[in-house]
Tab-separated table of C-alpha atoms in Angstrom:
chain	number	residue	atom	x	y	z
A	1	MET	CA	0.158	0.127	0.250
A	2	LYS	CA	1.276	3.542	-0.911
A	3	ARG	CA	2.292	5.772	1.874
A	4	LEU	CA	0.974	9.208	1.761
A	5	SER	CA	2.643	12.166	2.692
A	6	CYS	CA	0.654	14.757	4.444
A	7	GLU	CA	0.068	16.869	1.153
A	8	GLU	CA	-1.260	13.979	-0.637
A	9	ALA	CA	-3.605	12.952	2.630
A	10	ILE	CA	-4.903	16.868	2.618
A	11	ARG	CA	-5.926	16.481	-0.631
A	12	GLU	CA	-8.144	13.069	0.063
A	13	LEU	CA	-9.640	15.220	3.003
A	14	VAL	CA	-12.914	16.379	1.543
A	15	ALA	CA	-13.374	12.829	-0.916
A	16	TYR	CA	-12.805	11.179	2.492
A	17	LEU	CA	-15.533	13.390	4.150
A	18	ASP	CA	-17.897	13.082	1.427
A	19	GLY	CA	-17.864	9.093	1.772
A	20	ALA	CA	-16.241	9.142	-2.006
A	21	LEU	CA	-12.824	7.105	-1.491
A	22	SER	CA	-12.765	3.366	-1.345
A	23	ASP	CA	-10.426	0.598	-1.689
A	24	GLU	CA	-6.522	1.632	-2.049
A	25	PRO	CA	-7.120	5.547	-1.968
A	26	LEU	CA	-9.584	5.047	1.231
A	27	ASN	CA	-6.914	2.131	3.128
A	28	ALA	CA	-3.821	4.491	2.407
A	29	LEU	CA	-5.645	7.559	3.568
A	30	GLU	CA	-6.850	5.761	6.616
A	31	ALA	CA	-3.138	4.392	7.332
A	32	HIS	CA	-2.114	8.050	7.357
A	33	LEU	CA	-4.358	9.444	9.566
A	34	GLN	CA	-3.846	6.447	11.995
A	35	VAL	CA	0.155	7.580	12.893
A	36	CYS	CA	-0.787	11.730	11.762
A	37	LEU	CA	-2.188	13.661	14.741
A	38	GLU	CA	-1.963	16.978	12.299
A	39	CYS	CA	-4.045	15.742	9.432
A	40	CYS	CA	-6.567	14.559	12.381
A	41	ASP	CA	-6.554	17.895	13.238
A	42	ARG	CA	-7.427	18.890	9.646
A	43	LEU	CA	-10.124	16.336	9.184
A	44	LYS	CA	-11.744	16.846	12.406
A	45	PHE	CA	-11.946	21.036	11.561
A	46	SER	CA	-13.399	20.163	7.773
A	47	ARG	CA	-16.039	17.891	9.501
A	48	GLN	CA	-16.924	20.903	11.725
A	49	LEU	CA	-17.000	23.253	9.352
A	50	ASP	CA	-19.255	20.700	6.885
A	51	SER	CA	-21.604	20.686	10.302
A	52	VAL	CA	-21.859	24.261	11.018
A	53	ILE	CA	-22.283	25.594	7.244
A	54	LYS	CA	-25.227	22.334	6.908
A	55	ALA	CA	-26.542	23.191	10.122
A	56	ARG	CA	-26.693	26.876	8.697
A	57	LEU	CA	-28.418	26.750	5.168
A	58	ALA	CA	-31.564	28.522	4.797
A	59	GLU	CA	-35.041	26.738	5.403
A	60	GLY	CA	-37.855	27.833	2.779
A	61	THR	CA	-40.902	27.285	4.280
A	62	LEU	CA	-43.702	27.262	0.958
A	63	PRO	CA	-44.845	30.690	0.281
A	64	ASP	CA	-48.738	30.958	0.340
A	65	GLY	CA	-50.166	30.553	-2.828
A	66	ILE	CA	-47.012	29.090	-4.920
A	67	GLU	CA	-48.599	26.305	-6.331
A	68	ASP	CA	-51.632	28.161	-7.818
A	69	ARG	CA	-48.675	30.811	-9.006
A	70	VAL	CA	-46.630	27.770	-10.932
A	71	ARG	CA	-49.972	26.237	-12.007
A	72	ALA	CA	-51.231	29.455	-13.756
A	73	ARG	CA	-47.835	29.522	-15.557
A	74	LEU	CA	-47.744	26.079	-17.025
A	75	SER	CA	-51.623	26.596	-18.516
A	76	ALA	CA	-50.565	29.528	-19.747
A	77	LEU	CA	-47.786	28.173	-21.456
A	78	ALA	CA	-50.096	25.049	-22.185
A	79	ILE	CA	-52.594	27.495	-23.972
A	80	GLY	CA	-49.695	29.153	-25.803
A	81	GLY	CA	-48.203	26.359	-26.937
A	82	MET	CA	-51.699	25.048	-28.324
A	83	ALA	CA	-51.890	28.449	-30.141
A	84	GLU	CA	-48.685	28.025	-32.042
A	85	PRO	CA	-49.053	27.261	-35.520
B	1	MET	CA	-52.604	18.761	-12.440
B	2	THR	CA	-50.075	18.132	-9.527
B	3	LEU	CA	-46.881	19.236	-8.920
B	4	PRO	CA	-44.445	16.258	-7.629
B	5	HIS	CA	-42.143	17.297	-5.295
B	6	LEU	CA	-42.537	21.212	-5.301
B	7	ARG	CA	-41.521	21.363	-1.296
B	8	SER	CA	-38.360	19.662	-2.129
B	9	VAL	CA	-37.459	21.662	-4.970
B	10	TYR	CA	-38.278	25.257	-3.602
B	11	ARG	CA	-36.470	24.173	-0.304
B	12	LEU	CA	-33.132	23.071	-2.288
B	13	ALA	CA	-33.772	26.449	-4.686
B	14	VAL	CA	-34.073	29.047	-1.602
B	15	ARG	CA	-30.676	27.109	-0.676
B	16	LEU	CA	-28.978	27.737	-4.201
B	17	VAL	CA	-29.828	31.372	-4.136
B	18	GLY	CA	-30.777	32.725	-1.061
B	19	ASP	CA	-33.630	34.700	-1.590
B	20	VAL	CA	-37.589	33.709	-1.254
B	21	THR	CA	-38.497	35.373	-4.725
B	22	ALA	CA	-35.707	34.201	-6.971
B	23	ALA	CA	-36.176	31.492	-5.149
B	24	GLU	CA	-39.726	30.595	-6.273
B	25	ASP	CA	-39.080	32.306	-9.832
B	26	LEU	CA	-37.022	29.682	-9.952
B	27	THR	CA	-39.007	27.090	-9.141
B	28	GLN	CA	-41.922	28.450	-11.415
B	29	GLU	CA	-39.154	28.196	-14.615
B	30	THR	CA	-38.173	24.388	-13.326
B	31	TYR	CA	-41.729	23.314	-13.485
B	32	LEU	CA	-41.974	24.920	-17.010
B	33	LYS	CA	-38.626	23.549	-18.594
B	34	ALA	CA	-40.017	20.198	-17.459
B	35	MET	CA	-43.517	20.270	-19.044
B	36	GLN	CA	-41.551	21.271	-21.836
B	37	ALA	CA	-38.856	18.659	-22.009
B	38	PHE	CA	-41.348	15.708	-19.896
B	39	PRO	CA	-41.671	13.510	-23.110
B	40	SER	CA	-37.782	13.015	-23.266
B	41	LEU	CA	-38.144	11.967	-19.611
B	42	ARG	CA	-36.632	8.303	-19.941
B	43	ASP	CA	-37.217	7.293	-16.205
B	44	ARG	CA	-40.718	8.403	-14.909
B	45	ALA	CA	-39.501	7.111	-11.507
B	46	ARG	CA	-37.016	9.430	-11.207
B	47	VAL	CA	-38.904	13.020	-11.289
B	48	GLY	CA	-37.240	13.984	-7.789
B	49	PRO	CA	-33.802	13.856	-9.473
B	50	TRP	CA	-34.733	15.597	-11.967
B	51	LEU	CA	-36.198	17.811	-11.582
B	52	PHE	CA	-33.053	18.742	-9.625
B	53	GLN	CA	-30.994	18.530	-12.310
B	54	ILE	CA	-33.275	21.275	-14.632
B	55	LEU	CA	-32.891	23.480	-11.100
B	56	SER	CA	-29.082	23.210	-10.786
B	57	ARG	CA	-28.466	23.360	-14.503
B	58	LEU	CA	-30.801	26.887	-14.364
B	59	VAL	CA	-28.723	28.617	-11.395
B	60	VAL	CA	-25.399	27.051	-13.626
B	61	ASP	CA	-26.223	28.545	-16.830
B	62	ARG	CA	-27.776	31.787	-15.423
B	63	HIS	CA	-24.445	33.007	-14.824
B	64	ARG	CA	-22.183	30.690	-16.834
B	65	GLY	CA	-19.986	32.978	-18.972
B	66	SER	CA	-20.716	35.800	-16.566
B	67	ALA	CA	-17.789	37.369	-13.964
B	68	HIS	CA	-19.204	35.628	-11.253
B	69	GLU	CA	-17.213	32.571	-12.328
B	70	VAL	CA	-13.646	32.251	-11.535
B	71	PRO	CA	-11.110	32.937	-13.215
B	72	LEU	CA	-8.256	30.068	-13.916
B	73	ASP	CA	-5.183	32.025	-11.886
B	74	GLU	CA	-7.538	32.968	-8.669
B	75	SER	CA	-8.469	29.127	-8.762
B	76	VAL	CA	-4.941	28.062	-8.365
B	77	ASP	CA	-4.892	30.859	-5.204
B	78	LEU	CA	-8.330	29.399	-4.166
B	79	ASP	CA	-6.781	25.793	-3.752
B	80	ARG	CA	-3.678	26.384	-1.669
B	81	PHE	CA	-6.102	28.685	0.661
B	82	SER	CA	-6.127	26.718	4.237
B	83	LEU	CA	-8.582	28.405	6.828
B	84	TYR	CA	-6.979	25.774	8.984
B	85	ASP	CA	-3.597	26.837	8.366
B	86	ARG	CA	-4.921	31.013	8.436
B	87	ILE	CA	-6.314	30.169	12.061
B	88	ALA	CA	-3.185	28.378	13.298
B	89	GLU	CA	-0.728	31.239	11.738
B	90	GLU	CA	-2.548	34.446	13.250
B	91	ASP	CA	-4.269	32.586	16.643
B	92	PRO	CA	-7.303	35.557	16.773
B	93	PHE	CA	-7.558	34.159	20.238
B	94	PRO	CA	-4.859	33.146	22.178
B	95	TYR	CA	-6.301	31.693	25.470
B	96	SER	CA	-8.981	29.417	23.998
B	97	GLU	CA	-7.808	25.755	24.129
B	98	LYS	CA	-10.007	25.022	20.901
B	99	LEU	CA	-9.004	27.501	19.049
B	100	HIS	CA	-10.281	26.039	15.439
B	101	ASP	CA	-13.397	24.927	17.222
B	102	GLY	CA	-14.090	28.952	18.866
B	103	PHE	CA	-12.773	30.742	15.708
B	104	LEU	CA	-16.362	28.531	13.773
B	105	ALA	CA	-18.340	29.353	17.016
B	106	GLN	CA	-18.277	32.865	16.236
B	107	PHE	CA	-20.101	33.298	13.415
B	108	GLN	CA	-23.524	33.864	13.167
B	109	ASP	CA	-26.299	31.946	11.116
B	110	GLU	CA	-26.217	35.086	8.438
B	111	ASP	CA	-22.071	35.185	8.004
B	112	VAL	CA	-22.184	31.183	7.205
B	113	ARG	CA	-25.261	32.074	4.854
B	114	ARG	CA	-23.667	34.819	3.140
B	115	ALA	CA	-20.530	33.135	2.209
B	116	LEU	CA	-21.962	30.236	0.936
B	117	LEU	CA	-23.987	32.612	-1.377
B	118	SER	CA	-20.663	34.422	-2.255
B	119	ILE	CA	-19.026	31.933	-4.238
B	120	PRO	CA	-19.402	31.086	-7.666
B	121	GLU	CA	-22.794	28.853	-8.431
B	122	VAL	CA	-20.576	26.202	-10.429
B	123	TYR	CA	-19.216	25.488	-7.058
B	124	ARG	CA	-22.544	26.186	-5.175
B	125	VAL	CA	-24.323	23.968	-6.845
B	126	PRO	CA	-22.722	20.726	-5.818
B	127	LEU	CA	-21.791	22.012	-2.308
B	128	VAL	CA	-25.142	21.977	-1.978
B	129	LEU	CA	-26.872	19.073	-3.319
B	130	VAL	CA	-23.830	17.158	-1.166
B	131	TYR	CA	-24.965	19.230	1.911
B	132	THR	CA	-28.706	18.595	1.740
B	133	GLU	CA	-29.385	15.510	-0.943
B	134	GLU	CA	-26.378	13.796	0.266
B	135	MET	CA	-25.857	12.867	-3.111
B	136	SER	CA	-22.936	10.570	-4.163
B	137	TYR	CA	-19.741	12.195	-6.534
B	138	ARG	CA	-21.399	9.616	-9.237
B	139	GLU	CA	-25.087	11.015	-8.782
B	140	LEU	CA	-23.359	14.491	-9.176
B	141	ALA	CA	-21.623	14.008	-12.142
B	142	GLU	CA	-24.896	12.744	-14.005
B	143	LEU	CA	-27.006	15.534	-12.455
B	144	LEU	CA	-24.529	17.967	-13.352
B	145	ALA	CA	-23.309	16.310	-16.981
B	146	CYS	CA	-19.539	16.570	-16.127
B	147	PRO	CA	-16.883	13.756	-15.085
B	148	LEU	CA	-16.034	12.388	-11.340
B	149	GLY	CA	-12.768	14.460	-11.412
B	150	THR	CA	-15.087	17.783	-11.985
B	151	VAL	CA	-17.264	17.035	-9.823
B	152	MET	CA	-14.670	16.386	-7.303
B	153	SER	CA	-12.706	19.758	-8.264
B	154	ARG	CA	-15.823	21.631	-7.829
B	155	LEU	CA	-16.440	20.067	-4.399
B	156	HIS	CA	-12.332	20.767	-3.206
B	157	ARG	CA	-12.736	24.399	-4.318
B	158	GLY	CA	-16.409	25.587	-3.209
B	159	ARG	CA	-15.025	24.602	0.047
B	160	LYS	CA	-12.039	26.522	-0.243
B	161	ALA	CA	-13.952	29.061	-1.558
B	162	VAL	CA	-16.469	29.195	1.425
B	163	GLU	CA	-13.207	28.687	3.775
B	164	ARG	CA	-12.142	32.058	2.198
B	165	ALA	CA	-15.395	34.180	2.718
B	166	LEU	CA	-15.475	33.172	6.024
B	167	TRP	CA	-11.650	34.365	6.421
B	168	GLU	CA	-12.841	37.599	4.941
B	169	CYS	CA	-15.592	37.857	7.360
B	170	ALA	CA	-13.602	37.848	10.263
B	171	HIS	CA	-11.843	40.472	8.804
B	172	ARG	CA	-13.996	42.768	8.356
B	173	ARG	CA	-15.499	41.749	11.706
B	174	GLY	CA	-12.202	42.779	13.271
B	175	TRP	CA	-11.110	39.045	14.241
B	176	VAL	CA	-8.233	38.686	12.445
B	177	VAL	CA	-5.584	41.167	11.352
B	178	GLU	CA	-3.891	40.118	7.928
B	179	TRP	CA	-6.158	39.465	5.166
B	180	THR	CA	-4.722	38.155	2.018
B	181	PRO	CA	-6.830	36.174	-0.558
């Protein structure tokens, strides 16, 4: 198994956080994390930053009447489409 | 006429553009496009992801070629930016035992939302889809019609861009002295 440098490990952290690593790249990164406290700290920070952003993403409650407005535009499009030669 | 997934589509639109009026316009546009393209939908069981795809492309295409896309030179600088390193170097809270955690805890909800909204759509769209819909890289590649490598680099740069926007925010608020992008 290839041994990763810190620079190589840092480049893989995002994919690791997103669960996108598997097989050899995953094993190589996990082996590096077992022996590198600095990269573990970086991973922990990136994970926490992701949690902060996720928790603060805007919430949208459906505005009153949106369904009617979308339907009205779709109907207008349908009628316009039928009117075309 | 039923509007499947209206709530999910609108919620994603709000998260992608941050403004309820713009989000409603985008939602309407998404269903208009969907109605026009419906005959071409192969798998009718996948209407939800298909609507997300239409919405995402509308958001990215709206700014394609505009000044809001990041030039290549800047993206190289972006790749090098590390909020973790900046915090460690400047040490804005010298008496904190948890320096990095303490730094993140300073931000208000609105600061974080603004940071996310300040980054180019080409990075924001995949990032929001990963955060909210927990999409895999493969699903994202399909949805955004780009190779896996492009998805990976956009997610990487998107996070870097958010980190840089948060550092800039910390500078504006006077928590840190140094500001070099």
